[in-house]
Coordinates of C-alpha atoms in Angstrom, one line a residue:
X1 CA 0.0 0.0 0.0
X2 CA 1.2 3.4 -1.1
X3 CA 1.4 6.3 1.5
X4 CA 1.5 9.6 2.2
X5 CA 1.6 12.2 4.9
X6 CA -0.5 14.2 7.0
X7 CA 0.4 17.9 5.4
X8 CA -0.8 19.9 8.5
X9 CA 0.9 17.4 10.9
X10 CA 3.9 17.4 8.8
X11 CA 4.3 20.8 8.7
X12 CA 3.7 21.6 12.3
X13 CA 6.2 19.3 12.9
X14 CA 8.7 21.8 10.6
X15 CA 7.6 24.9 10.2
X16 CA 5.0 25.0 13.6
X17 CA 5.4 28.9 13.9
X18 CA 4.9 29.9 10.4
X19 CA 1.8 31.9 9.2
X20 CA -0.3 29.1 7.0
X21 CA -3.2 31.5 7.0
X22 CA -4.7 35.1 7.1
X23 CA -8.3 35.8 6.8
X24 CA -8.1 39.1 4.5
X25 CA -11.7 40.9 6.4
X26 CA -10.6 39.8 10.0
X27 CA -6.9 39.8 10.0
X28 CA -7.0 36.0 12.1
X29 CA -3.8 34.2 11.4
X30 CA -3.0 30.8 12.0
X31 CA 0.2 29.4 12.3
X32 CA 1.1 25.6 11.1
X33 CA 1.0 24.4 14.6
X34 CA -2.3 26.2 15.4
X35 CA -3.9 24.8 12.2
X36 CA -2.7 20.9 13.2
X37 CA -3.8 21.5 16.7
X38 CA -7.1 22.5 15.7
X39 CA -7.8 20.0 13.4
X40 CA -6.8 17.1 15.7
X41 CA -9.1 18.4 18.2
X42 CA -12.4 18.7 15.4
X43 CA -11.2 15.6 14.3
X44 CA -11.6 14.4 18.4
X45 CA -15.0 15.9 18.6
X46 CA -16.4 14.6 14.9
X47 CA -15.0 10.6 16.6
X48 CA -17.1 11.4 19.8
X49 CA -20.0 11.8 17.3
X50 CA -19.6 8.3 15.7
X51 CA -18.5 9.6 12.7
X52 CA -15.2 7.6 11.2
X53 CA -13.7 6.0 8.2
X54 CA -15.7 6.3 5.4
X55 CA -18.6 8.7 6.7
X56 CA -19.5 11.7 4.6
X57 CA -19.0 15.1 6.1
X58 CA -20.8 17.9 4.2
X59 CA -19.7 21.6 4.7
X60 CA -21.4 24.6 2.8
X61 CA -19.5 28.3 3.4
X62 CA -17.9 30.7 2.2
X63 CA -14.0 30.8 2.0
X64 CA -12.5 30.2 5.5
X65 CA -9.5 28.6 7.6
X66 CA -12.3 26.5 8.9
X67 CA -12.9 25.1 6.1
X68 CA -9.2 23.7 6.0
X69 CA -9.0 22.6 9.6
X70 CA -12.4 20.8 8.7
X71 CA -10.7 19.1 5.6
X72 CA -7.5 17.8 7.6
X73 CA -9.8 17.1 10.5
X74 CA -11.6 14.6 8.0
X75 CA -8.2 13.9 6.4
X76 CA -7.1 12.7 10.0
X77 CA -10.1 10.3 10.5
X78 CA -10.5 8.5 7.0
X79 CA -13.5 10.6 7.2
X80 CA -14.8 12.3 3.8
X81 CA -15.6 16.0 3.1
X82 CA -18.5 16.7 0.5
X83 CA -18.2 20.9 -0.1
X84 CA -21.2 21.9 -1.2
X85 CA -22.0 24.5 -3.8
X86 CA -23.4 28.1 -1.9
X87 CA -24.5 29.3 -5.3
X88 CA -27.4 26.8 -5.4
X89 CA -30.5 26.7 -3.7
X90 CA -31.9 24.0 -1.6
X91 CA -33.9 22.0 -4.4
X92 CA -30.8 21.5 -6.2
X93 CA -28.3 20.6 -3.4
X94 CA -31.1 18.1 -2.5
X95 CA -30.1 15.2 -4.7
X96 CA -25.9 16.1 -3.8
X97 CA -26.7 15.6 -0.1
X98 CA -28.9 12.5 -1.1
X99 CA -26.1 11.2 -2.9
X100 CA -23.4 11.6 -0.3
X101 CA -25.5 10.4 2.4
X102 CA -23.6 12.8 4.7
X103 CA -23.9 12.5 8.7
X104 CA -23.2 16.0 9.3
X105 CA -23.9 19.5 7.6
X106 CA -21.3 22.0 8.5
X107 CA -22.6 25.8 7.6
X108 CA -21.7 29.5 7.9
X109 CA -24.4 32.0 9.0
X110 CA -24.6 33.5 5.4
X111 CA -25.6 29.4 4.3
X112 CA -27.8 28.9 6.9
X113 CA -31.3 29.4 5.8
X114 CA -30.1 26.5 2.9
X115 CA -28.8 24.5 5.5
X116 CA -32.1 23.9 7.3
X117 CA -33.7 23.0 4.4
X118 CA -31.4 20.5 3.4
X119 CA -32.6 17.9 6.1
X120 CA -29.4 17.3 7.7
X121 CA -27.8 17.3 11.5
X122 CA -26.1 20.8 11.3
X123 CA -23.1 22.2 13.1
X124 CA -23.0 26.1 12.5
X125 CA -19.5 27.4 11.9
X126 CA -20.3 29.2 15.4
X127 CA -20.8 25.6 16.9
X128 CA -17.7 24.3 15.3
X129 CA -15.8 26.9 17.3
X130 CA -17.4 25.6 20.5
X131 CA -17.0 22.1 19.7
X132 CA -12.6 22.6 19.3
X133 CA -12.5 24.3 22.4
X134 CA -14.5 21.7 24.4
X135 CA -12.6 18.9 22.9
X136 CA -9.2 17.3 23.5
X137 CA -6.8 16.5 21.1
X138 CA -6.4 12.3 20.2
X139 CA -3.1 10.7 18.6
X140 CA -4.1 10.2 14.7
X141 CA -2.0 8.4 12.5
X142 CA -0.3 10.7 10.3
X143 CA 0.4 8.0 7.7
X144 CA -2.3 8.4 5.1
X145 CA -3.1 5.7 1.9
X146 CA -2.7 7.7 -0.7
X147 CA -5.5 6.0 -2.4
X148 CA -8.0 6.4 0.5
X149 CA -11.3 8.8 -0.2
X150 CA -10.0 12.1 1.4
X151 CA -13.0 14.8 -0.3
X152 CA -15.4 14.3 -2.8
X153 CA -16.4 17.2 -5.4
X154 CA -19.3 17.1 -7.7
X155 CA -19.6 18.5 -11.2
X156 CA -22.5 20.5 -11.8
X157 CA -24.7 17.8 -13.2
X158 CA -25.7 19.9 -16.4
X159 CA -26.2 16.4 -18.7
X160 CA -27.8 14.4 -15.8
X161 CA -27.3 13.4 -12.1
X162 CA -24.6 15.5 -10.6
X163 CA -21.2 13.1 -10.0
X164 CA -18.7 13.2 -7.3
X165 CA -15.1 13.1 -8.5
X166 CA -13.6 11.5 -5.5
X167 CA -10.2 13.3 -4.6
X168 CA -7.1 11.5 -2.6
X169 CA -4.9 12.4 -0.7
X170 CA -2.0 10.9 -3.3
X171 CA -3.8 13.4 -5.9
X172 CA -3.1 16.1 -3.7
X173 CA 1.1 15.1 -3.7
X174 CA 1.1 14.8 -7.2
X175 CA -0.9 18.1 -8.2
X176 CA 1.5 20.1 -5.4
X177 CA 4.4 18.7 -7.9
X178 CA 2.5 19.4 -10.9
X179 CA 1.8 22.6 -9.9
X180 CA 5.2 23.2 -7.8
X181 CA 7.9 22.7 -10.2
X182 CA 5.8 24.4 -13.2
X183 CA 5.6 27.8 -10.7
X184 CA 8.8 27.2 -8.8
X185 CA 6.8 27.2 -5.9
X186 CA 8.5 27.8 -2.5
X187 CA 8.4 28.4 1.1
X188 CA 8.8 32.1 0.4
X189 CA 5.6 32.3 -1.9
X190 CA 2.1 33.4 -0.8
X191 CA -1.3 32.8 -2.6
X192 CA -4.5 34.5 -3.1
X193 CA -7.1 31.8 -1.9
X194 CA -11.0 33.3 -3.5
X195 CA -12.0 31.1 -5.7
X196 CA -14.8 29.0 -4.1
X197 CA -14.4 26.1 -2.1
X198 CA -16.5 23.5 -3.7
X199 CA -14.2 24.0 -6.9
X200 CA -10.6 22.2 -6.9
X201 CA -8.9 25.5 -8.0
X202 CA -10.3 26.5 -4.6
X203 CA -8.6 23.6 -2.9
X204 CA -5.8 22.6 -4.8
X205 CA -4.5 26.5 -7.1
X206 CA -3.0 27.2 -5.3
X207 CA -3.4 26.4 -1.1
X208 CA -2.1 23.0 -0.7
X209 CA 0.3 23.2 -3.4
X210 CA 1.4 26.7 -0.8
X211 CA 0.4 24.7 2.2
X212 CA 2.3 21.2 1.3
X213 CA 6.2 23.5 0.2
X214 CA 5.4 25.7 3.7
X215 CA 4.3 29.1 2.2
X216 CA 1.7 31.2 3.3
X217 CA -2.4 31.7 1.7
X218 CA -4.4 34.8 2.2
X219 CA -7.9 34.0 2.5
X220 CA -10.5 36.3 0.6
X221 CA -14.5 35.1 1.4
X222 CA -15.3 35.4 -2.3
X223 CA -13.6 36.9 -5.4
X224 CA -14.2 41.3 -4.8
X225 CA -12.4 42.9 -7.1
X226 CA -11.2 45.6 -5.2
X227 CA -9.2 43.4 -2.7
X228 CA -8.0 41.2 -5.0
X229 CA -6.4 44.4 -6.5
X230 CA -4.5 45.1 -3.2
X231 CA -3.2 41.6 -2.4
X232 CA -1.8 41.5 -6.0
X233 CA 0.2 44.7 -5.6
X234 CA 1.2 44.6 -1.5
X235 CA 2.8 41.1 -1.7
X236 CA 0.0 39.1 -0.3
X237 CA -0.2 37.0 -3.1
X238 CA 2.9 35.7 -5.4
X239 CA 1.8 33.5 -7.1
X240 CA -1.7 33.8 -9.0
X241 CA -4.0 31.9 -10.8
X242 CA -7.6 33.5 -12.1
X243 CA -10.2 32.8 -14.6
X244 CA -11.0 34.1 -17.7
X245 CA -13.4 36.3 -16.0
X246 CA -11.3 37.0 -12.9
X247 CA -8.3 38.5 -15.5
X248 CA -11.2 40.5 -17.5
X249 CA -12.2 42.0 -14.2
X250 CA -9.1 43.4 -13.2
X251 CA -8.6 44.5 -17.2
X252 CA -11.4 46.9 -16.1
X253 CA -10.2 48.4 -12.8
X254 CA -9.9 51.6 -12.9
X255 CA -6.3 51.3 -11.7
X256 CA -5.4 48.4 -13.8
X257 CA -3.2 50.7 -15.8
X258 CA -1.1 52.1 -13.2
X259 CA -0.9 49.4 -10.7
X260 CA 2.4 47.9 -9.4
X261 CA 1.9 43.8 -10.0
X262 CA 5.7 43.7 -9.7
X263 CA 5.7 41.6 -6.4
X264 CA 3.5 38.7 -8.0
X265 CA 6.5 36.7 -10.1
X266 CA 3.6 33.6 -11.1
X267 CA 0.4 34.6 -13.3
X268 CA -1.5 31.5 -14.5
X269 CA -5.2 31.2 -15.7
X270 CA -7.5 27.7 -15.8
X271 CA -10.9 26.8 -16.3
X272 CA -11.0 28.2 -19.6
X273 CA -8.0 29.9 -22.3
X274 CA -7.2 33.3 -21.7
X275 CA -8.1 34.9 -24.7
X276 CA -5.4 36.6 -26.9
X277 CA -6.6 39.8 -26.8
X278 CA -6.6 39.5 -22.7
X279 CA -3.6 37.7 -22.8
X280 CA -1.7 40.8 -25.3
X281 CA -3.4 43.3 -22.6
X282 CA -1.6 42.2 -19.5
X283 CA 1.8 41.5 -21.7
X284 CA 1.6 45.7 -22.0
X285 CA 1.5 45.8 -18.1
X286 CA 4.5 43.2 -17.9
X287 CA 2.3 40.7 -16.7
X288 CA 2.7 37.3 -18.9
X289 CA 0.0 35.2 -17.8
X290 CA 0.5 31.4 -18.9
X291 CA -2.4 29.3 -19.5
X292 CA -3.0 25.8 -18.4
X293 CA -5.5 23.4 -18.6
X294 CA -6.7 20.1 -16.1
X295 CA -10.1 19.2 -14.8
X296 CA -11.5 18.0 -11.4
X297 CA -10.6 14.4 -12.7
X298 CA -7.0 15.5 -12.8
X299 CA -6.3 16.9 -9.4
X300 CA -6.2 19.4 -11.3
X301 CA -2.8 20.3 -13.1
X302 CA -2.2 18.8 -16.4
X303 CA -0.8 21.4 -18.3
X304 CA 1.2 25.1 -17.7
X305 CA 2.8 27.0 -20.6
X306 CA 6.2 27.9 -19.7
X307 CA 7.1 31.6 -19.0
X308 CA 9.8 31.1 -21.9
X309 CA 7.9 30.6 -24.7
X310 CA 4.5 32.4 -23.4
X311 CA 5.3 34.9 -26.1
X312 CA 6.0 32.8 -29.0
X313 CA 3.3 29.8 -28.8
X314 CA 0.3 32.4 -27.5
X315 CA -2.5 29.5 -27.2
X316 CA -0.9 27.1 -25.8
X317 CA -1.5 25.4 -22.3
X318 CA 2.2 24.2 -22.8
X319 CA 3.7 20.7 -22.2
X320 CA 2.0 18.1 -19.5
X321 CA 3.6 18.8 -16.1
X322 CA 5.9 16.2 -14.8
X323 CA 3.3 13.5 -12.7
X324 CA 0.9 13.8 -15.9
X325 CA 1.1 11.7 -18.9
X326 CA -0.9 12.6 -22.1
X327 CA -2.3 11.5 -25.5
X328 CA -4.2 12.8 -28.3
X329 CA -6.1 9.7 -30.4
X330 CA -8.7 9.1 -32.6
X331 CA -11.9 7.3 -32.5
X332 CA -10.5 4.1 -31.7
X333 CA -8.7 5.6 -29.2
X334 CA -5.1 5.0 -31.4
X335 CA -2.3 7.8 -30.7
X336 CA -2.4 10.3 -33.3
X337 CA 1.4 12.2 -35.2
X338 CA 1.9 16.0 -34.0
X339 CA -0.5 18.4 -35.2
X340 CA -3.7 16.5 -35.6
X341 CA -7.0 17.1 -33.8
X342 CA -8.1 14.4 -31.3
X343 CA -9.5 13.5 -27.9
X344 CA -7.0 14.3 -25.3
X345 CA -7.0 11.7 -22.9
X346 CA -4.9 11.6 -19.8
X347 CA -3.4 9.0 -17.0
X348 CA -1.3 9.4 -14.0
X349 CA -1.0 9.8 -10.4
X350 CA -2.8 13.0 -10.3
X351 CA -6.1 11.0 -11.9
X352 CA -9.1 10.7 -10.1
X353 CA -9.6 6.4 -9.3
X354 CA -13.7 7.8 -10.5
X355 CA -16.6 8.7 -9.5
X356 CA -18.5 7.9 -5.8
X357 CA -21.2 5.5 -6.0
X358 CA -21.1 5.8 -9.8
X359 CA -19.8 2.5 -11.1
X360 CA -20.9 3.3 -14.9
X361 CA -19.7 7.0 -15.1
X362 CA -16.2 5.5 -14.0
X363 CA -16.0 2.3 -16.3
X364 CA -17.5 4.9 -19.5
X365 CA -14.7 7.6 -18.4
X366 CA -11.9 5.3 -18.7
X367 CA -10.6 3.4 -21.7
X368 CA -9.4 -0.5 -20.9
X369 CA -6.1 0.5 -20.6
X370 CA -6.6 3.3 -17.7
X371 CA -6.4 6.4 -19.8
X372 CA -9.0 9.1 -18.4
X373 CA -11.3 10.7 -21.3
X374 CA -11.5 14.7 -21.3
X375 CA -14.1 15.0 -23.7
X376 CA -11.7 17.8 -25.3
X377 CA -10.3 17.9 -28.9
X378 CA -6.2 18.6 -28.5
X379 CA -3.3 18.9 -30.9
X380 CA 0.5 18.5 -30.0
X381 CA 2.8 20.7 -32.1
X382 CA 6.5 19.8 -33.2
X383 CA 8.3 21.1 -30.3
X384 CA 5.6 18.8 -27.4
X385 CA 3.2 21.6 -27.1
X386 CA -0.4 21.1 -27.0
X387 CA -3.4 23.3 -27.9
X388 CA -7.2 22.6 -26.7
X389 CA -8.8 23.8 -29.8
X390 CA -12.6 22.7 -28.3
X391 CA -14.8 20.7 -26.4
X392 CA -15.9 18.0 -28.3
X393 CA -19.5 18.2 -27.4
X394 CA -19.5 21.6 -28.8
X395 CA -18.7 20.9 -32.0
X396 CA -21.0 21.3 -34.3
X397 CA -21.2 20.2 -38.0
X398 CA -22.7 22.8 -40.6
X399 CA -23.1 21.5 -44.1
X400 CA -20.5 18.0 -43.5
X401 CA -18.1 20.4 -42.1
X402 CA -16.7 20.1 -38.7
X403 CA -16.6 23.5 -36.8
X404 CA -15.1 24.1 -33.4
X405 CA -16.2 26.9 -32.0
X406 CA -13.1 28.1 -29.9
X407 CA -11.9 28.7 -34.0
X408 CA -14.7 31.2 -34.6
X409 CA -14.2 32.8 -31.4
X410 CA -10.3 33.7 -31.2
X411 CA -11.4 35.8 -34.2
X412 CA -14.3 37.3 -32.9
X413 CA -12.8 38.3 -30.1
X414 CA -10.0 40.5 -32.2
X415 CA -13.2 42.8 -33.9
X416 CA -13.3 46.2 -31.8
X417 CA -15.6 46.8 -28.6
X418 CA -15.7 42.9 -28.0
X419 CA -15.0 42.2 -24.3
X420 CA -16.3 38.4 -24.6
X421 CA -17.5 35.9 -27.1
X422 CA -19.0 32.5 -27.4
X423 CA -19.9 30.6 -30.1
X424 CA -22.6 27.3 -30.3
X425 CA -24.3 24.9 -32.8
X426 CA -27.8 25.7 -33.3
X427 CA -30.6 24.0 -35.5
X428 CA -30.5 25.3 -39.4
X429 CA -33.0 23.8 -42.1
X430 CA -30.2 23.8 -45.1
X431 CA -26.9 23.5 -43.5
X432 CA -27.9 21.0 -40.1
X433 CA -26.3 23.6 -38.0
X434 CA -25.1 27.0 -37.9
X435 CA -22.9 28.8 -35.6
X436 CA -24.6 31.8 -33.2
X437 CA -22.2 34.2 -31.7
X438 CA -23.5 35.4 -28.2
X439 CA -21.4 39.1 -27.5
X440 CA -20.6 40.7 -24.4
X441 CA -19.6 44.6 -25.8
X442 CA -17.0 46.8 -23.6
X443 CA -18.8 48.8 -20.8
X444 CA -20.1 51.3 -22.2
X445 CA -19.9 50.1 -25.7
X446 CA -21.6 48.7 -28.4
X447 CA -20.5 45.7 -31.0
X448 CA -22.5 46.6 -34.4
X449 CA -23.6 42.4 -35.2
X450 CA -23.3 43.3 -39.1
X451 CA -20.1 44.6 -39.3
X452 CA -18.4 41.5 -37.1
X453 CA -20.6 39.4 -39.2
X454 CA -18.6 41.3 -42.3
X455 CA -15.4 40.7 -40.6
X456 CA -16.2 37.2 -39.5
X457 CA -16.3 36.6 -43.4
X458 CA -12.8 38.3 -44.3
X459 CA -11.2 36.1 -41.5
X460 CA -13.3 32.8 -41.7
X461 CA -13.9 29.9 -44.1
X462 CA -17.8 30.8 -44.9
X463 CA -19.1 27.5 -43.0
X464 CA -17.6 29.2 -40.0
X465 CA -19.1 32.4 -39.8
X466 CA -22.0 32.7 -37.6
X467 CA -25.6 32.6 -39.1
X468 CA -26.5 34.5 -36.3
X469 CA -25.2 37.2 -33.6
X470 CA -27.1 38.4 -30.5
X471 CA -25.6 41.0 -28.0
X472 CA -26.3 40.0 -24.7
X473 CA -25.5 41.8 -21.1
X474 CA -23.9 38.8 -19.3
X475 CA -23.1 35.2 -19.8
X476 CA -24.5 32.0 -17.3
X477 CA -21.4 31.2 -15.8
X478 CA -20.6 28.1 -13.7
X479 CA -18.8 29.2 -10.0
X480 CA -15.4 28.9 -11.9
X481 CA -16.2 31.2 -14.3
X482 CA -17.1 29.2 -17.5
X483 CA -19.4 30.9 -20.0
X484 CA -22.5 27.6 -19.8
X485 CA -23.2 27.4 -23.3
X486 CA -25.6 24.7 -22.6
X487 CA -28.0 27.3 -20.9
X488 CA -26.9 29.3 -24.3
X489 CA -28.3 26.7 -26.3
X490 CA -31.9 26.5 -24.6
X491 CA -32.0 30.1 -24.3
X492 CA -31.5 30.5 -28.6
X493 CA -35.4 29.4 -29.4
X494 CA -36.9 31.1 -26.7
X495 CA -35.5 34.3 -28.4
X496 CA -35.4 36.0 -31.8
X497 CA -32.5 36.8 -34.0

């Protein structure tokens, strides 16, 4: 049996006086030893409950420590923590709490009234306070399988019943090295923790990675812009990842063009490319953002362009990272030569071993000989570098040919007074399908749809350009950020051209 350690024991054990965390609104730190300390003693209480091995744990808050202590207090008694997704509402956390089958409902006062209605035993974030003071702290075994159910996170369940993507604590060592070498992550660095909590970039880009090499996080309740602005200029945050969306909101500060991001020496973006014209932006402020790509399934670092050749291979999420092996293959899953399109399909130590209680959603994301299935088209270049160029579910074929949107929209995205794009398949009598661009114009802006439909055809083979553009005010995002083009797609008949 494979092992690993017990990062907040393990830590405390070397570093016990270093800051591990600072809550950015309440200026609480906690040092390594406090943190380990804290969580043996949850861990105490949640064992005096009859929770153990194997039990689920559910938590639903904002960003916190607590939420960290909660995860190693789990961690510590083979216990399993289910975050839960704030931005829904009761009816559809329902069937995640069904699924889990958790014991306990851990909540902040801003969760609360979901909470209650979720049917649960509930500890209050208040009451979790209470319950480390009144306990004492137990010996636990700080000797981990690295196999063993540590958390569990679910996907948003858009194409059916939501799935949990069980997470280990040997996913967690190999993503810190993923992650770690790619950054040169140290000791020395701090991160910005905001995303949310129910989302691995939450977890995992970049706090353990921090947490695991003995740095320091910053904990923001939720992404507001206007402190994420002052970490990333007062040294509160070295290394960075964001979203599309995060980078276009600070593109629109009102300081973005004077502010000092000198003392942040790591800029990465996930979820979703940085588009070119964003990326080009921030290159004009000295700030060369890389862009990588993994999933939940992958722990969640796959791939980080290299600061080196950020310039000169602009769209690419670089080479896998060093724990992560990759392919590109056809239909019959066969490996395909540099610079063809095919499914990009991934194995390693980072890989999720599936999904929890989901025995055909595992076996149908797995081919026979353990290689995990994105669902995303890839291409590797001569030099090992590999582009996404779409998802392959939303490709879409217009008259026999194959269009990917991503294709449509790196061009849209260069026509004036475009701040954000995306492109989907839609019904067409003649052609099967047609593209329709959905627009997001500057603030204060406008995008004229003829004249980008004009320009579409200067830069586009004519299957490609969209049959139809519709200027919207805002995009249905997912809680990292992603524009949901599914919600796109039912919204296109419900409204005219």
């Amino acid at each position: 049996m494979q092992i690993v350690f017990d990062i907040a024991a393990r830590r405390a054990e070397l570093t016990p006086d270093k800051i591990a965390f600072t809550e950015v609104e309440t200026g609480k730190q906690l040092s390594y030893a406090e943190l380990n300390a804290r969580a043996c003693r949850f861990a105490s209480w949640l064992q005096g409950q009859g929770i153990g091995s194997g039990d689920r744990v559910a938590i639903l808050c904002l960003n916190t420590t607590s939420f960290f202590e909660i995860l190693f207090a789990c961690g510590k008694l083979g216990a399993i923590l289910v975050p839960l997704n704030w931005r829904q509402p009761a009816p559809e956390l329902l069937p995640v709490v069904q699924d889990a089958a958790a014991k306990l409902l851990i909540h902040d006062a801003e969760n609360a009234a979901v909470a209650d209605a979720l049917n649960l035993p509930l500890l209050s974030l208040a009451g979790y306070e209470q319950a480390v003071a009144a306990s004492t702290s137990d010996n636990f075994d700080t000797a981990w399988p690295a196999d063993r159910i540590w958390y569990m996170l679910y996907t948003s369940g858009t194409t059916g019943k939501p799935k949990a993507v069980i997470q280990t604590p040997g996913m967690a060592y190999a993503n810190a090295i993923n992650i770690g070498q790619a950054i040169d992550l140290t000791s020395a660095d701090t991160t910005l923790n905001y995303l949310p909590l129910f989302h691995t970039a939450g977890i995992n880009l970049h706090t353990l990675p921090v947490l695991i090499f003995g740095g320091s996080v910053q904990v923001l309740k939720k992404f507001e812009i206007d402190p994420v602005m002052a970490a990333l200029q007062n040294g509160d945050c070295t290394a960075f990842l964001g979203v599309p969306a995060i980078y276009q909101a600070i593109s629109l500060h009102k300081d973005f063009a004077t502010a000092d991001f000198s003392k942040v020496r790591s800029w990465s973006c996930g979820g979703a490319p940085l588009p070119i014209t964003l990326i080009e932006l921030f290159a004009r402020r000295d700030v060369l953002v890389c862009n990588g790509m993994g999933m939940t399934e992958t722990g969640p670092t796959v791939f980080l362009m290299d600061r080196a050749h950020a310039k000169a291979k602009i769209g690419s999420v670089g080479k896998p990272q060093i724990l992560a092996e990759v392919r590109v293959v056809d239909d019959h899953d066969a490996p395909l030569p540099h610079d063809h399109a095919g499914e990009l399909q991934i194995r390693g130590p980072g890989v999720t071993p599936g999904y929890w209680n989901n025995e055909s959603a595992t076996k149908s994301a797995f081919t026979r000989d353990g290689w995990l299935r994105t669902g995303d088209v890839a291409r590797r270049d001569a030099n090992g570098y590999y582009y996404i160029v779409d998802r392959i579910k939303d490709m879409f074929i217009s008259g026999g040919e194959n269009v990917y949107p991503a294709e449509v929209e790196i061009v849209i995205y260069r026509f004036p007074g475009v701040l954000e794009c995306a492109v989907i398949g839609v019904p067409d009598e003649k052609w099967g399908e047609v593209g329709c661009a959905y627009v997001l114009p500057q603030p204060g802006g406008s995008v004229d749809g003829e004249a980008l439909r004009v320009y579409c055809r200067e830069n586009l083979a004519a299957y490609k350009v969209p049959k139809h553009i519709r200027i919207i005010e805002d995009f249905p995002r997912t809680a990292a950020g992603k524009v949901q083009k599914h919600i796109l797609r039912s919204r296109f008949s419900e409204t005219p051209s």
